[in-house]
XYZ file of C-alpha atoms in Angstrom:
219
model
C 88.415 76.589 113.328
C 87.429 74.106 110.203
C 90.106 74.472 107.011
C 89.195 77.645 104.744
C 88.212 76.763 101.204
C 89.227 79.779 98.665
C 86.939 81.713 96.753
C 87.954 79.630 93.950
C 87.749 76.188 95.689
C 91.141 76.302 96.367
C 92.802 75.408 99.876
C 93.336 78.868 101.852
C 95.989 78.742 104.960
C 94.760 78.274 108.151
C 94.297 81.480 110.390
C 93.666 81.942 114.313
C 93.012 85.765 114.265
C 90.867 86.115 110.922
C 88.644 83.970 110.733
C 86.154 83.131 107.532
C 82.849 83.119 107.983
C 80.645 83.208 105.341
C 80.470 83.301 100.929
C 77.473 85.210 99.560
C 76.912 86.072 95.804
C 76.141 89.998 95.878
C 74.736 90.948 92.822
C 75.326 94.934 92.554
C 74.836 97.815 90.049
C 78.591 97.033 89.353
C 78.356 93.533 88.857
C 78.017 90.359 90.387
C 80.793 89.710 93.168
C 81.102 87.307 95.985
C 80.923 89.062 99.646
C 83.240 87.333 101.325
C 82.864 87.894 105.837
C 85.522 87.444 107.976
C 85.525 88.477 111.753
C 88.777 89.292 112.971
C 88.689 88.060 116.805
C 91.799 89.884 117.958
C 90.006 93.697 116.956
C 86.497 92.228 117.080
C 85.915 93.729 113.455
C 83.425 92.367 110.812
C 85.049 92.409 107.748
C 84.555 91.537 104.465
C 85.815 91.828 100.816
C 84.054 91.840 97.379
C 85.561 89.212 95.402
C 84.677 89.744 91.680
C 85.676 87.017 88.590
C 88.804 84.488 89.071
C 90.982 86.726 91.078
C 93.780 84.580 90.797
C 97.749 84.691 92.817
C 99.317 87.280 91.377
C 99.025 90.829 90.513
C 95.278 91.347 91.641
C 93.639 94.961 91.168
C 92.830 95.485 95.012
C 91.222 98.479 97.045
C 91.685 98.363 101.055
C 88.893 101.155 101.330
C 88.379 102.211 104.830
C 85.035 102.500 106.430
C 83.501 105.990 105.940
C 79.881 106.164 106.945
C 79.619 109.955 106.229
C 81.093 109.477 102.449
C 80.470 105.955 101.635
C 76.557 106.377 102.834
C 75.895 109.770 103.325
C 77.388 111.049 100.467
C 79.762 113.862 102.339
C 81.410 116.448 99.685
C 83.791 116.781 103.243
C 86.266 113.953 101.904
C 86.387 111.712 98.496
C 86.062 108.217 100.003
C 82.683 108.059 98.423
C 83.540 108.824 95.152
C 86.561 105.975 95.679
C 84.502 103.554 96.583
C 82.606 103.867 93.708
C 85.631 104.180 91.297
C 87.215 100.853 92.985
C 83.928 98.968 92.508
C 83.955 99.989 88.645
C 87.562 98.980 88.087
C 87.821 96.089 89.298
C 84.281 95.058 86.955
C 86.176 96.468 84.379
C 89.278 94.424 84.716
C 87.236 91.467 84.988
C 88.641 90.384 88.509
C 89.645 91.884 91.600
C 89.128 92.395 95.373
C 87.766 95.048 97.051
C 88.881 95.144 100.749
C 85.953 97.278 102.992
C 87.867 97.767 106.052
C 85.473 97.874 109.161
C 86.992 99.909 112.050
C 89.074 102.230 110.159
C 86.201 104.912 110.474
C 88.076 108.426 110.347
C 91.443 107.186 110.045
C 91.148 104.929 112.875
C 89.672 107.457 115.867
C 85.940 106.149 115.232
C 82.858 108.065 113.794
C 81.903 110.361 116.915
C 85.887 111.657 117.144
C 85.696 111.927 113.827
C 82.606 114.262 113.737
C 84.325 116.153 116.609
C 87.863 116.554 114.090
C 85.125 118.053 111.258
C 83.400 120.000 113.704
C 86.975 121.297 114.508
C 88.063 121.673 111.047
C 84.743 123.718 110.416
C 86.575 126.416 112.510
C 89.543 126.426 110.557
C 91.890 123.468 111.862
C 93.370 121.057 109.248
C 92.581 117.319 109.705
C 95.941 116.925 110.905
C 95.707 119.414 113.514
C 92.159 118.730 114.757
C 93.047 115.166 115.514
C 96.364 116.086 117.167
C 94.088 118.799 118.817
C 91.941 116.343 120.155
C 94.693 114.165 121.670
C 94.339 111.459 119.128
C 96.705 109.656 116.530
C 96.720 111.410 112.713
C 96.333 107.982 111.421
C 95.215 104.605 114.105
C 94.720 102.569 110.897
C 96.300 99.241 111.331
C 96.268 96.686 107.886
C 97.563 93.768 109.124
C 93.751 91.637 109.432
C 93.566 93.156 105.599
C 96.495 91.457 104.986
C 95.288 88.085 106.487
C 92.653 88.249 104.469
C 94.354 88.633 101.098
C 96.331 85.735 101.857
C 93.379 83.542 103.023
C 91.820 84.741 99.257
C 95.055 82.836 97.967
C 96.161 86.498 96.825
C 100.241 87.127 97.200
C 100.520 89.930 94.980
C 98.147 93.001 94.314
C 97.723 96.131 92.143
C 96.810 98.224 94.856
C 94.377 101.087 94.161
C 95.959 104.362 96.844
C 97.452 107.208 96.675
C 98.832 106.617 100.521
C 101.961 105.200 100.183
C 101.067 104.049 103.559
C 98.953 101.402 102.701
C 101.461 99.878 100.232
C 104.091 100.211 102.735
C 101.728 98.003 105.606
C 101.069 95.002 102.862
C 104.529 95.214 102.286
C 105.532 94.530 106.375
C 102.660 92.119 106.481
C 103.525 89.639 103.643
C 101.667 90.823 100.599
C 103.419 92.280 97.460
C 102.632 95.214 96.044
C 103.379 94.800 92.330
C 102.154 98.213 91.321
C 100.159 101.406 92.896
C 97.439 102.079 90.799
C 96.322 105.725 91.075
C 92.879 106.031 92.559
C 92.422 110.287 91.390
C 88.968 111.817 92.150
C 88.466 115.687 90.755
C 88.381 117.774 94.094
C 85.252 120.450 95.269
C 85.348 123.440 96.587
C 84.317 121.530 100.134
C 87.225 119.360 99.958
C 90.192 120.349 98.251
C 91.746 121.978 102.053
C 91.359 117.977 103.109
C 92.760 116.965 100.131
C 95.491 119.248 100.128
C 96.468 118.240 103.562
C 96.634 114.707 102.726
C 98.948 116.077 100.424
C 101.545 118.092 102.223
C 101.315 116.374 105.305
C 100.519 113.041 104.798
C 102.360 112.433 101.670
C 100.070 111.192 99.175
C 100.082 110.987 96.033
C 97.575 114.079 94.592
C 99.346 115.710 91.484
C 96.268 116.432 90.230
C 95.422 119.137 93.067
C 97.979 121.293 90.406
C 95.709 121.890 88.144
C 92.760 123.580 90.544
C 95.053 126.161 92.093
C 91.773 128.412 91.775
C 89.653 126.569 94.568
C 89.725 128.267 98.183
């Protein structure tokens, strides 16, 4: 593998398992940021992350945003990954700089878009997303971090802002090199369709949601 150049033109450490591939300019209704592809030969994952401004070492506003073909294309009201996606892409143009991490792979927590239609279809009758996974004889959560990781620090990034509320993810960057200087909040107003998802993230996955208090009224 030839020696990565940064997004910056600055040297990037040499990497075995995550591998750089190509730097596009990707104009967008967000802004203009560079898409940076990586393909990760021990999962066989395309990856890639939208670089936007001089992202610099330390401190960089960063979303890992898992794959999520049903909210991130389809525009599901069944979870708020959508609507996250969206919000990372605007704060990070906003700030000026920052990465934006789409996570190939990761597709419903980890189990893969047909389980993860099978877990809704479940849920439709009344399981929580907890239970229709376990119900299913699959993992809660088969998300691993560690190629995101490898890719932050082939951006040149060693500290990040990172925009979750699953402590989760800042707890994986942590174990795989990468400071997290602060967690950054990353709140979307619930719907009637997904505020049972939400709330189970919640109470049994432990994020971060205080703002499911104030819409005690949805079923």
């Amino acid at each position: 593998m030839t020696e990565n150049v940064g997004v910056l033109g600055k040297k990037a450490p040499r990497r075995t398992d995550v591998e750089r591939v190509v730097n596009a300019p990707l104009p967008t209704v967000y802004g203009k940021f560079q898409a940076v592809g990586y393909y990760d030969h021990e999962r066989g994952d395309e990856q890639v992350a939208l670089v936007h401004g001089d992202i610099g070492a330390e401190g960089v506003l960063t979303r890992l945003h898992s794959e999520c073909l049903t909210g991130d294309a389809f525009g599901s009201r069944h979870c708020e990954c959508g609507d996250q996606l969206d919000s990372a892409l605007r704060a990070v143009a906003a700030e000026g700089a920052g990465v934006v991490l789409y996570l190939r792979g990761h597709e419903g927590r980890g189990i893969g878009l047909l389980a993860k239609l099978r877990a809704m279809a479940l849920q439709a009758e009344g399981l929580d997303t907890v239970e229709a996974n376990v119900a299913l004889g699959l993992p809660v959560d088969a998300r691993d971090y560690g190629a995101a990781a490898r890719i932050l620090d082939d951006l040149g990034v060693r500290s990040v802002r990172l925009m979750s509320n699953n402590p989760a993810k800042r707890e994986a960057l942590t174990r795989h090199g990468i400071r997290v200087a602060e967690q950054v909040p990353l709140l979307i107003p619930p719907c009637e369709n997904n505020i049972t998802y939400l709330r189970t993230k919640r109470e049994r996955m432990d994020h971060h949601l205080p703002h499911l208090d104030a819409v005690a009224h949805l079923s």
